[in-house]
Amino acid sequence: MAKFTNLDSYEGLLELNKHLAVHSYMVGSSPSEEDRKIFNALAAQPDPKWTHITRWFNHIKYFSKETRDSWGSASPVELPDKHLVSERYIPHPDLPRNVVILELKPADQETDFDDVESKVRSITLEGLEWKASSLAPAGFGLKKLQIMCHVAPALLSVEQTLVPLIERLDHLISEVDVYSTTPL
């Protein structure tokens, strides 16, 4: 288990940010007592330059204090049903968003783009909203899928989180490129 100390220092925040670049929570795949302790130790919204800490902090603060206090207790954490969770994570209107266009190049000529698109759209992350898509020529008679999404950069890193998740579809996709990013 990772222990983070000196969260009032640059080095402490750097270590925490590195950890959160590849982990959603301090320990495991759901909020825990460690998340509550670190959240309380930070005490205030982190500087936006710490993108992963900011994303994690914004996620944890959506839970009520009562829920956060129950993490680590003998009783299990009760999370809201899926419908409420999806409504809960809609970015605030004042949270800046970017329009991102991703290009997905097929693994071979036989790639079913409807299948690729449905698998990509099944990725749901806080701060991500899928939009329109289209097929575009890729050269040599091949096509590529261009898919647009709105991303809240304070909550989600396209290059460090979204692209690696899409790249896991390597049996369908040979390459994922960020075609453009424009502030909304």
mmCIF file with all atom_site columns, C-alpha atoms in Angstrom:
data_model
loop_
_atom_site.group_PDB
_atom_site.id
_atom_site.type_symbol
_atom_site.label_atom_id
_atom_site.label_alt_id
_atom_site.label_comp_id
_atom_site.label_asym_id
_atom_site.label_entity_id
_atom_site.label_seq_id
_atom_site.pdbx_PDB_ins_code
_atom_site.Cartn_x
_atom_site.Cartn_y
_atom_site.Cartn_z
_atom_site.occupancy
_atom_site.B_iso_or_equiv
_atom_site.pdbx_formal_charge
_atom_site.auth_seq_id
_atom_site.auth_comp_id
_atom_site.auth_asym_id
_atom_site.auth_atom_id
_atom_site.pdbx_PDB_model_num
ATOM 1   C CA . MET A 1 1   ? 0.000   0.000  0.000   1.00 0.00 ? 1   MET A CA 1
ATOM 2   C CA . ALA A 1 2   ? 1.321   3.412  -0.961  1.00 0.00 ? 2   ALA A CA 1
ATOM 3   C CA . LYS A 1 3   ? 1.847   5.900  1.854   1.00 0.00 ? 3   LYS A CA 1
ATOM 4   C CA . PHE A 1 4   ? 1.846   9.549  0.964   1.00 0.00 ? 4   PHE A CA 1
ATOM 5   C CA . THR A 1 5   ? 3.366   12.038 3.360   1.00 0.00 ? 5   THR A CA 1
ATOM 6   C CA . ASN A 1 6   ? 4.383   15.674 3.127   1.00 0.00 ? 6   ASN A CA 1
ATOM 7   C CA . LEU A 1 7   ? 1.378   16.585 1.006   1.00 0.00 ? 7   LEU A CA 1
ATOM 8   C CA . ASP A 1 8   ? 2.215   20.214 1.653   1.00 0.00 ? 8   ASP A CA 1
ATOM 9   C CA . SER A 1 9   ? 5.479   19.814 -0.275  1.00 0.00 ? 9   SER A CA 1
ATOM 10  C CA . TYR A 1 10  ? 6.174   19.675 -4.011  1.00 0.00 ? 10  TYR A CA 1
ATOM 11  C CA . GLU A 1 11  ? 7.777   16.214 -3.693  1.00 0.00 ? 11  GLU A CA 1
ATOM 12  C CA . GLY A 1 12  ? 4.819   14.792 -1.783  1.00 0.00 ? 12  GLY A CA 1
ATOM 13  C CA . LEU A 1 13  ? 2.326   16.111 -4.326  1.00 0.00 ? 13  LEU A CA 1
ATOM 14  C CA . LEU A 1 14  ? 4.496   14.873 -7.189  1.00 0.00 ? 14  LEU A CA 1
ATOM 15  C CA . GLU A 1 15  ? 4.465   11.322 -5.790  1.00 0.00 ? 15  GLU A CA 1
ATOM 16  C CA . LEU A 1 16  ? 0.718   11.414 -5.231  1.00 0.00 ? 16  LEU A CA 1
ATOM 17  C CA . ASN A 1 17  ? 0.119   12.772 -8.764  1.00 0.00 ? 17  ASN A CA 1
ATOM 18  C CA . LYS A 1 18  ? 2.286   9.981  -10.242 1.00 0.00 ? 18  LYS A CA 1
ATOM 19  C CA . HIS A 1 19  ? 0.313   7.372  -8.298  1.00 0.00 ? 19  HIS A CA 1
ATOM 20  C CA . LEU A 1 20  ? -3.028  8.779  -9.435  1.00 0.00 ? 20  LEU A CA 1
ATOM 21  C CA . ALA A 1 21  ? -1.852  8.883  -13.066 1.00 0.00 ? 21  ALA A CA 1
ATOM 22  C CA . VAL A 1 22  ? -2.299  5.099  -13.155 1.00 0.00 ? 22  VAL A CA 1
ATOM 23  C CA . HIS A 1 23  ? -4.680  4.409  -10.253 1.00 0.00 ? 23  HIS A CA 1
ATOM 24  C CA . SER A 1 24  ? -8.241  5.567  -9.716  1.00 0.00 ? 24  SER A CA 1
ATOM 25  C CA . TYR A 1 25  ? -7.985  5.256  -5.955  1.00 0.00 ? 25  TYR A CA 1
ATOM 26  C CA . MET A 1 26  ? -5.272  5.031  -3.318  1.00 0.00 ? 26  MET A CA 1
ATOM 27  C CA . VAL A 1 27  ? -5.797  1.293  -2.900  1.00 0.00 ? 27  VAL A CA 1
ATOM 28  C CA . GLY A 1 28  ? -7.804  -1.122 -5.014  1.00 0.00 ? 28  GLY A CA 1
ATOM 29  C CA . SER A 1 29  ? -10.662 -0.359 -7.371  1.00 0.00 ? 29  SER A CA 1
ATOM 30  C CA . SER A 1 30  ? -13.065 1.430  -5.036  1.00 0.00 ? 30  SER A CA 1
ATOM 31  C CA . PRO A 1 31  ? -12.842 4.233  -2.478  1.00 0.00 ? 31  PRO A CA 1
ATOM 32  C CA . SER A 1 32  ? -11.249 3.257  0.816   1.00 0.00 ? 32  SER A CA 1
ATOM 33  C CA . GLU A 1 33  ? -10.141 4.625  4.146   1.00 0.00 ? 33  GLU A CA 1
ATOM 34  C CA . GLU A 1 34  ? -6.849  5.676  2.485   1.00 0.00 ? 34  GLU A CA 1
ATOM 35  C CA . ASP A 1 35  ? -8.783  7.873  0.026   1.00 0.00 ? 35  ASP A CA 1
ATOM 36  C CA . ARG A 1 36  ? -10.602 9.514  2.917   1.00 0.00 ? 36  ARG A CA 1
ATOM 37  C CA . LYS A 1 37  ? -7.334  10.132 4.801   1.00 0.00 ? 37  LYS A CA 1
ATOM 38  C CA . ILE A 1 38  ? -5.584  11.689 1.799   1.00 0.00 ? 38  ILE A CA 1
ATOM 39  C CA . PHE A 1 39  ? -8.679  13.733 0.900   1.00 0.00 ? 39  PHE A CA 1
ATOM 40  C CA . ASN A 1 40  ? -8.824  15.112 4.456   1.00 0.00 ? 40  ASN A CA 1
ATOM 41  C CA . ALA A 1 41  ? -5.065  15.737 4.474   1.00 0.00 ? 41  ALA A CA 1
ATOM 42  C CA . LEU A 1 42  ? -5.323  17.869 1.329   1.00 0.00 ? 42  LEU A CA 1
ATOM 43  C CA . ALA A 1 43  ? -8.091  19.939 2.945   1.00 0.00 ? 43  ALA A CA 1
ATOM 44  C CA . ALA A 1 44  ? -8.517  22.187 -0.119  1.00 0.00 ? 44  ALA A CA 1
ATOM 45  C CA . GLN A 1 45  ? -8.885  21.973 -3.885  1.00 0.00 ? 45  GLN A CA 1
ATOM 46  C CA . PRO A 1 46  ? -5.412  21.206 -5.317  1.00 0.00 ? 46  PRO A CA 1
ATOM 47  C CA . ASP A 1 47  ? -3.700  23.455 -7.840  1.00 0.00 ? 47  ASP A CA 1
ATOM 48  C CA . PRO A 1 48  ? -4.922  22.520 -11.370 1.00 0.00 ? 48  PRO A CA 1
ATOM 49  C CA . LYS A 1 49  ? -1.319  21.802 -12.435 1.00 0.00 ? 49  LYS A CA 1
ATOM 50  C CA . TRP A 1 50  ? -1.694  18.538 -10.467 1.00 0.00 ? 50  TRP A CA 1
ATOM 51  C CA . THR A 1 51  ? -4.115  17.109 -13.035 1.00 0.00 ? 51  THR A CA 1
ATOM 52  C CA . HIS A 1 52  ? -4.463  13.619 -11.594 1.00 0.00 ? 52  HIS A CA 1
ATOM 53  C CA . ILE A 1 53  ? -4.803  14.821 -8.010  1.00 0.00 ? 53  ILE A CA 1
ATOM 54  C CA . THR A 1 54  ? -7.432  17.338 -9.173  1.00 0.00 ? 54  THR A CA 1
ATOM 55  C CA . ARG A 1 55  ? -9.385  14.639 -11.057 1.00 0.00 ? 55  ARG A CA 1
ATOM 56  C CA . TRP A 1 56  ? -9.278  12.315 -8.039  1.00 0.00 ? 56  TRP A CA 1
ATOM 57  C CA . PHE A 1 57  ? -10.106 15.125 -5.565  1.00 0.00 ? 57  PHE A CA 1
ATOM 58  C CA . ASN A 1 58  ? -13.135 16.218 -7.623  1.00 0.00 ? 58  ASN A CA 1
ATOM 59  C CA . HIS A 1 59  ? -14.330 12.616 -7.757  1.00 0.00 ? 59  HIS A CA 1
ATOM 60  C CA . ILE A 1 60  ? -13.944 12.021 -4.007  1.00 0.00 ? 60  ILE A CA 1
ATOM 61  C CA . LYS A 1 61  ? -15.600 15.324 -3.035  1.00 0.00 ? 61  LYS A CA 1
ATOM 62  C CA . TYR A 1 62  ? -18.814 14.249 -4.822  1.00 0.00 ? 62  TYR A CA 1
ATOM 63  C CA . PHE A 1 63  ? -19.338 11.655 -2.094  1.00 0.00 ? 63  PHE A CA 1
ATOM 64  C CA . SER A 1 64  ? -21.061 12.987 0.998   1.00 0.00 ? 64  SER A CA 1
ATOM 65  C CA . LYS A 1 65  ? -19.030 13.383 4.174   1.00 0.00 ? 65  LYS A CA 1
ATOM 66  C CA . GLU A 1 66  ? -21.135 10.621 5.718   1.00 0.00 ? 66  GLU A CA 1
ATOM 67  C CA . THR A 1 67  ? -20.214 8.250  2.872   1.00 0.00 ? 67  THR A CA 1
ATOM 68  C CA . ARG A 1 68  ? -16.519 9.183  3.048   1.00 0.00 ? 68  ARG A CA 1
ATOM 69  C CA . ASP A 1 69  ? -16.547 8.601  6.806   1.00 0.00 ? 69  ASP A CA 1
ATOM 70  C CA . SER A 1 70  ? -17.937 5.099  6.256   1.00 0.00 ? 70  SER A CA 1
ATOM 71  C CA . TRP A 1 71  ? -14.935 4.065  4.147   1.00 0.00 ? 71  TRP A CA 1
ATOM 72  C CA . GLY A 1 72  ? -12.900 1.689  6.230   1.00 0.00 ? 72  GLY A CA 1
ATOM 73  C CA . SER A 1 73  ? -15.764 0.849  8.565   1.00 0.00 ? 73  SER A CA 1
ATOM 74  C CA . ALA A 1 74  ? -17.133 -2.661 8.903   1.00 0.00 ? 74  ALA A CA 1
ATOM 75  C CA . SER A 1 75  ? -20.226 -1.806 6.859   1.00 0.00 ? 75  SER A CA 1
ATOM 76  C CA . PRO A 1 76  ? -19.849 -1.774 3.090   1.00 0.00 ? 76  PRO A CA 1
ATOM 77  C CA . VAL A 1 77  ? -19.908 1.495  1.167   1.00 0.00 ? 77  VAL A CA 1
ATOM 78  C CA . GLU A 1 78  ? -23.249 2.020  -0.507  1.00 0.00 ? 78  GLU A CA 1
ATOM 79  C CA . LEU A 1 79  ? -22.802 3.718  -3.865  1.00 0.00 ? 79  LEU A CA 1
ATOM 80  C CA . PRO A 1 80  ? -25.747 5.292  -5.651  1.00 0.00 ? 80  PRO A CA 1
ATOM 81  C CA . ASP A 1 81  ? -27.331 3.370  -8.509  1.00 0.00 ? 81  ASP A CA 1
ATOM 82  C CA . LYS A 1 82  ? -25.844 3.785  -11.996 1.00 0.00 ? 82  LYS A CA 1
ATOM 83  C CA . HIS A 1 83  ? -28.427 6.354  -13.115 1.00 0.00 ? 83  HIS A CA 1
ATOM 84  C CA . LEU A 1 84  ? -27.596 8.653  -10.208 1.00 0.00 ? 84  LEU A CA 1
ATOM 85  C CA . VAL A 1 85  ? -23.857 8.198  -10.705 1.00 0.00 ? 85  VAL A CA 1
ATOM 86  C CA . SER A 1 86  ? -24.047 9.235  -14.359 1.00 0.00 ? 86  SER A CA 1
ATOM 87  C CA . GLU A 1 87  ? -26.038 12.343 -13.399 1.00 0.00 ? 87  GLU A CA 1
ATOM 88  C CA . ARG A 1 88  ? -23.672 13.105 -10.548 1.00 0.00 ? 88  ARG A CA 1
ATOM 89  C CA . TYR A 1 89  ? -20.596 13.266 -12.786 1.00 0.00 ? 89  TYR A CA 1
ATOM 90  C CA . ILE A 1 90  ? -21.924 15.609 -15.452 1.00 0.00 ? 90  ILE A CA 1
ATOM 91  C CA . PRO A 1 91  ? -19.316 18.386 -15.433 1.00 0.00 ? 91  PRO A CA 1
ATOM 92  C CA . HIS A 1 92  ? -20.420 21.699 -13.968 1.00 0.00 ? 92  HIS A CA 1
ATOM 93  C CA . PRO A 1 93  ? -21.189 24.340 -16.601 1.00 0.00 ? 93  PRO A CA 1
ATOM 94  C CA . ASP A 1 94  ? -18.253 26.417 -15.345 1.00 0.00 ? 94  ASP A CA 1
ATOM 95  C CA . LEU A 1 95  ? -15.804 23.513 -15.726 1.00 0.00 ? 95  LEU A CA 1
ATOM 96  C CA . PRO A 1 96  ? -13.819 24.023 -18.950 1.00 0.00 ? 96  PRO A CA 1
ATOM 97  C CA . ARG A 1 97  ? -14.194 21.341 -21.605 1.00 0.00 ? 97  ARG A CA 1
ATOM 98  C CA . ASN A 1 98  ? -12.368 20.513 -24.810 1.00 0.00 ? 98  ASN A CA 1
ATOM 99  C CA . VAL A 1 99  ? -13.679 19.097 -28.060 1.00 0.00 ? 99  VAL A CA 1
ATOM 100 C CA . VAL A 1 100 ? -11.395 16.188 -28.937 1.00 0.00 ? 100 VAL A CA 1
ATOM 101 C CA . ILE A 1 101 ? -11.402 14.281 -32.225 1.00 0.00 ? 101 ILE A CA 1
ATOM 102 C CA . LEU A 1 102 ? -9.771  10.865 -32.129 1.00 0.00 ? 102 LEU A CA 1
ATOM 103 C CA . GLU A 1 103 ? -8.707  8.889  -35.195 1.00 0.00 ? 103 GLU A CA 1
ATOM 104 C CA . LEU A 1 104 ? -8.815  5.121  -34.937 1.00 0.00 ? 104 LEU A CA 1
ATOM 105 C CA . LYS A 1 105 ? -7.022  3.197  -37.658 1.00 0.00 ? 105 LYS A CA 1
ATOM 106 C CA . PRO A 1 106 ? -8.147  -0.389 -38.327 1.00 0.00 ? 106 PRO A CA 1
ATOM 107 C CA . ALA A 1 107 ? -6.088  -3.476 -37.531 1.00 0.00 ? 107 ALA A CA 1
ATOM 108 C CA . ASP A 1 108 ? -6.935  -4.892 -40.971 1.00 0.00 ? 108 ASP A CA 1
ATOM 109 C CA . GLN A 1 109 ? -9.222  -4.497 -43.986 1.00 0.00 ? 109 GLN A CA 1
ATOM 110 C CA . GLU A 1 110 ? -11.930 -6.639 -42.412 1.00 0.00 ? 110 GLU A CA 1
ATOM 111 C CA . THR A 1 111 ? -12.396 -4.459 -39.315 1.00 0.00 ? 111 THR A CA 1
ATOM 112 C CA . ASP A 1 112 ? -16.058 -3.918 -38.439 1.00 0.00 ? 112 ASP A CA 1
ATOM 113 C CA . PHE A 1 113 ? -16.260 -0.203 -37.608 1.00 0.00 ? 113 PHE A CA 1
ATOM 114 C CA . ASP A 1 114 ? -19.709 -0.548 -36.040 1.00 0.00 ? 114 ASP A CA 1
ATOM 115 C CA . ASP A 1 115 ? -18.174 -2.987 -33.547 1.00 0.00 ? 115 ASP A CA 1
ATOM 116 C CA . VAL A 1 116 ? -15.200 -0.672 -32.941 1.00 0.00 ? 116 VAL A CA 1
ATOM 117 C CA . GLU A 1 117 ? -17.467 2.322  -32.379 1.00 0.00 ? 117 GLU A CA 1
ATOM 118 C CA . SER A 1 118 ? -19.761 0.485  -29.962 1.00 0.00 ? 118 SER A CA 1
ATOM 119 C CA . LYS A 1 119 ? -16.776 -0.753 -27.933 1.00 0.00 ? 119 LYS A CA 1
ATOM 120 C CA . VAL A 1 120 ? -15.233 2.728  -27.807 1.00 0.00 ? 120 VAL A CA 1
ATOM 121 C CA . ARG A 1 121 ? -18.535 4.341  -26.815 1.00 0.00 ? 121 ARG A CA 1
ATOM 122 C CA . SER A 1 122 ? -18.894 1.774  -24.020 1.00 0.00 ? 122 SER A CA 1
ATOM 123 C CA . ILE A 1 123 ? -15.951 3.484  -22.276 1.00 0.00 ? 123 ILE A CA 1
ATOM 124 C CA . THR A 1 124 ? -17.491 5.684  -19.618 1.00 0.00 ? 124 THR A CA 1
ATOM 125 C CA . LEU A 1 125 ? -15.306 7.974  -17.565 1.00 0.00 ? 125 LEU A CA 1
ATOM 126 C CA . GLU A 1 126 ? -15.918 10.985 -15.391 1.00 0.00 ? 126 GLU A CA 1
ATOM 127 C CA . GLY A 1 127 ? -15.613 14.096 -17.557 1.00 0.00 ? 127 GLY A CA 1
ATOM 128 C CA . LEU A 1 128 ? -16.153 12.257 -20.881 1.00 0.00 ? 128 LEU A CA 1
ATOM 129 C CA . GLU A 1 129 ? -19.115 12.656 -23.220 1.00 0.00 ? 129 GLU A CA 1
ATOM 130 C CA . TRP A 1 130 ? -19.111 10.922 -26.623 1.00 0.00 ? 130 TRP A CA 1
ATOM 131 C CA . LYS A 1 131 ? -20.400 12.866 -29.620 1.00 0.00 ? 131 LYS A CA 1
ATOM 132 C CA . ALA A 1 132 ? -20.560 12.330 -33.416 1.00 0.00 ? 132 ALA A CA 1
ATOM 133 C CA . SER A 1 133 ? -18.423 9.971  -35.486 1.00 0.00 ? 133 SER A CA 1
ATOM 134 C CA . SER A 1 134 ? -17.676 9.376  -39.152 1.00 0.00 ? 134 SER A CA 1
ATOM 135 C CA . LEU A 1 135 ? -15.579 7.217  -41.434 1.00 0.00 ? 135 LEU A CA 1
ATOM 136 C CA . ALA A 1 136 ? -12.810 8.973  -43.365 1.00 0.00 ? 136 ALA A CA 1
ATOM 137 C CA . PRO A 1 137 ? -10.364 7.710  -46.003 1.00 0.00 ? 137 PRO A CA 1
ATOM 138 C CA . ALA A 1 138 ? -7.079  6.460  -44.516 1.00 0.00 ? 138 ALA A CA 1
ATOM 139 C CA . GLY A 1 139 ? -5.334  5.660  -47.808 1.00 0.00 ? 139 GLY A CA 1
ATOM 140 C CA . PHE A 1 140 ? -4.927  2.566  -49.972 1.00 0.00 ? 140 PHE A CA 1
ATOM 141 C CA . GLY A 1 141 ? -8.678  1.985  -49.923 1.00 0.00 ? 141 GLY A CA 1
ATOM 142 C CA . LEU A 1 142 ? -8.799  1.722  -46.118 1.00 0.00 ? 142 LEU A CA 1
ATOM 143 C CA . LYS A 1 143 ? -10.993 3.820  -43.882 1.00 0.00 ? 143 LYS A CA 1
ATOM 144 C CA . LYS A 1 144 ? -10.464 5.160  -40.371 1.00 0.00 ? 144 LYS A CA 1
ATOM 145 C CA . LEU A 1 145 ? -12.982 6.054  -37.695 1.00 0.00 ? 145 LEU A CA 1
ATOM 146 C CA . GLN A 1 146 ? -13.027 9.646  -36.475 1.00 0.00 ? 146 GLN A CA 1
ATOM 147 C CA . ILE A 1 147 ? -14.947 10.048 -33.244 1.00 0.00 ? 147 ILE A CA 1
ATOM 148 C CA . MET A 1 148 ? -15.552 13.261 -31.334 1.00 0.00 ? 148 MET A CA 1
ATOM 149 C CA . CYS A 1 149 ? -15.945 13.671 -27.593 1.00 0.00 ? 149 CYS A CA 1
ATOM 150 C CA . HIS A 1 150 ? -16.164 16.435 -25.012 1.00 0.00 ? 150 HIS A CA 1
ATOM 151 C CA . VAL A 1 151 ? -13.575 16.091 -22.262 1.00 0.00 ? 151 VAL A CA 1
ATOM 152 C CA . ALA A 1 152 ? -13.180 17.997 -19.006 1.00 0.00 ? 152 ALA A CA 1
ATOM 153 C CA . PRO A 1 153 ? -9.369  18.129 -18.724 1.00 0.00 ? 153 PRO A CA 1
ATOM 154 C CA . ALA A 1 154 ? -9.551  18.779 -14.976 1.00 0.00 ? 154 ALA A CA 1
ATOM 155 C CA . LEU A 1 155 ? -11.162 15.346 -14.604 1.00 0.00 ? 155 LEU A CA 1
ATOM 156 C CA . LEU A 1 156 ? -9.680  13.296 -17.449 1.00 0.00 ? 156 LEU A CA 1
ATOM 157 C CA . SER A 1 157 ? -6.411  13.147 -19.360 1.00 0.00 ? 157 SER A CA 1
ATOM 158 C CA . VAL A 1 158 ? -6.981  12.109 -22.986 1.00 0.00 ? 158 VAL A CA 1
ATOM 159 C CA . GLU A 1 159 ? -3.365  11.042 -23.606 1.00 0.00 ? 159 GLU A CA 1
ATOM 160 C CA . GLN A 1 160 ? -2.794  9.287  -20.292 1.00 0.00 ? 160 GLN A CA 1
ATOM 161 C CA . THR A 1 161 ? -6.182  7.686  -19.661 1.00 0.00 ? 161 THR A CA 1
ATOM 162 C CA . LEU A 1 162 ? -8.563  7.619  -22.628 1.00 0.00 ? 162 LEU A CA 1
ATOM 163 C CA . VAL A 1 163 ? -6.132  6.701  -25.446 1.00 0.00 ? 163 VAL A CA 1
ATOM 164 C CA . PRO A 1 164 ? -4.578  3.771  -23.482 1.00 0.00 ? 164 PRO A CA 1
ATOM 165 C CA . LEU A 1 165 ? -8.075  2.408  -22.767 1.00 0.00 ? 165 LEU A CA 1
ATOM 166 C CA . ILE A 1 166 ? -8.959  2.520  -26.472 1.00 0.00 ? 166 ILE A CA 1
ATOM 167 C CA . GLU A 1 167 ? -5.594  0.975  -27.396 1.00 0.00 ? 167 GLU A CA 1
ATOM 168 C CA . ARG A 1 168 ? -6.631  -2.137 -25.448 1.00 0.00 ? 168 ARG A CA 1
ATOM 169 C CA . LEU A 1 169 ? -8.817  -2.908 -28.480 1.00 0.00 ? 169 LEU A CA 1
ATOM 170 C CA . ASP A 1 170 ? -5.608  -3.798 -30.344 1.00 0.00 ? 170 ASP A CA 1
ATOM 171 C CA . HIS A 1 171 ? -7.321  -6.755 -32.067 1.00 0.00 ? 171 HIS A CA 1
ATOM 172 C CA . LEU A 1 172 ? -9.562  -4.191 -33.823 1.00 0.00 ? 172 LEU A CA 1
ATOM 173 C CA . ILE A 1 173 ? -7.422  -1.033 -33.913 1.00 0.00 ? 173 ILE A CA 1
ATOM 174 C CA . SER A 1 174 ? -3.816  -0.608 -35.015 1.00 0.00 ? 174 SER A CA 1
ATOM 175 C CA . GLU A 1 175 ? -3.403  3.003  -33.922 1.00 0.00 ? 175 GLU A CA 1
ATOM 176 C CA . VAL A 1 176 ? -5.212  5.751  -31.993 1.00 0.00 ? 176 VAL A CA 1
ATOM 177 C CA . ASP A 1 177 ? -4.281  9.381  -32.655 1.00 0.00 ? 177 ASP A CA 1
ATOM 178 C CA . VAL A 1 178 ? -5.569  12.610 -31.163 1.00 0.00 ? 178 VAL A CA 1
ATOM 179 C CA . TYR A 1 179 ? -6.494  14.417 -34.392 1.00 0.00 ? 179 TYR A CA 1
ATOM 180 C CA . SER A 1 180 ? -7.427  17.708 -32.735 1.00 0.00 ? 180 SER A CA 1
ATOM 181 C CA . THR A 1 181 ? -8.190  19.301 -29.400 1.00 0.00 ? 181 THR A CA 1
ATOM 182 C CA . THR A 1 182 ? -10.101 22.563 -29.224 1.00 0.00 ? 182 THR A CA 1
ATOM 183 C CA . PRO A 1 183 ? -11.419 24.417 -26.174 1.00 0.00 ? 183 PRO A CA 1
ATOM 184 C CA . LEU A 1 184 ? -15.213 24.446 -26.088 1.00 0.00 ? 184 LEU A CA 1
#
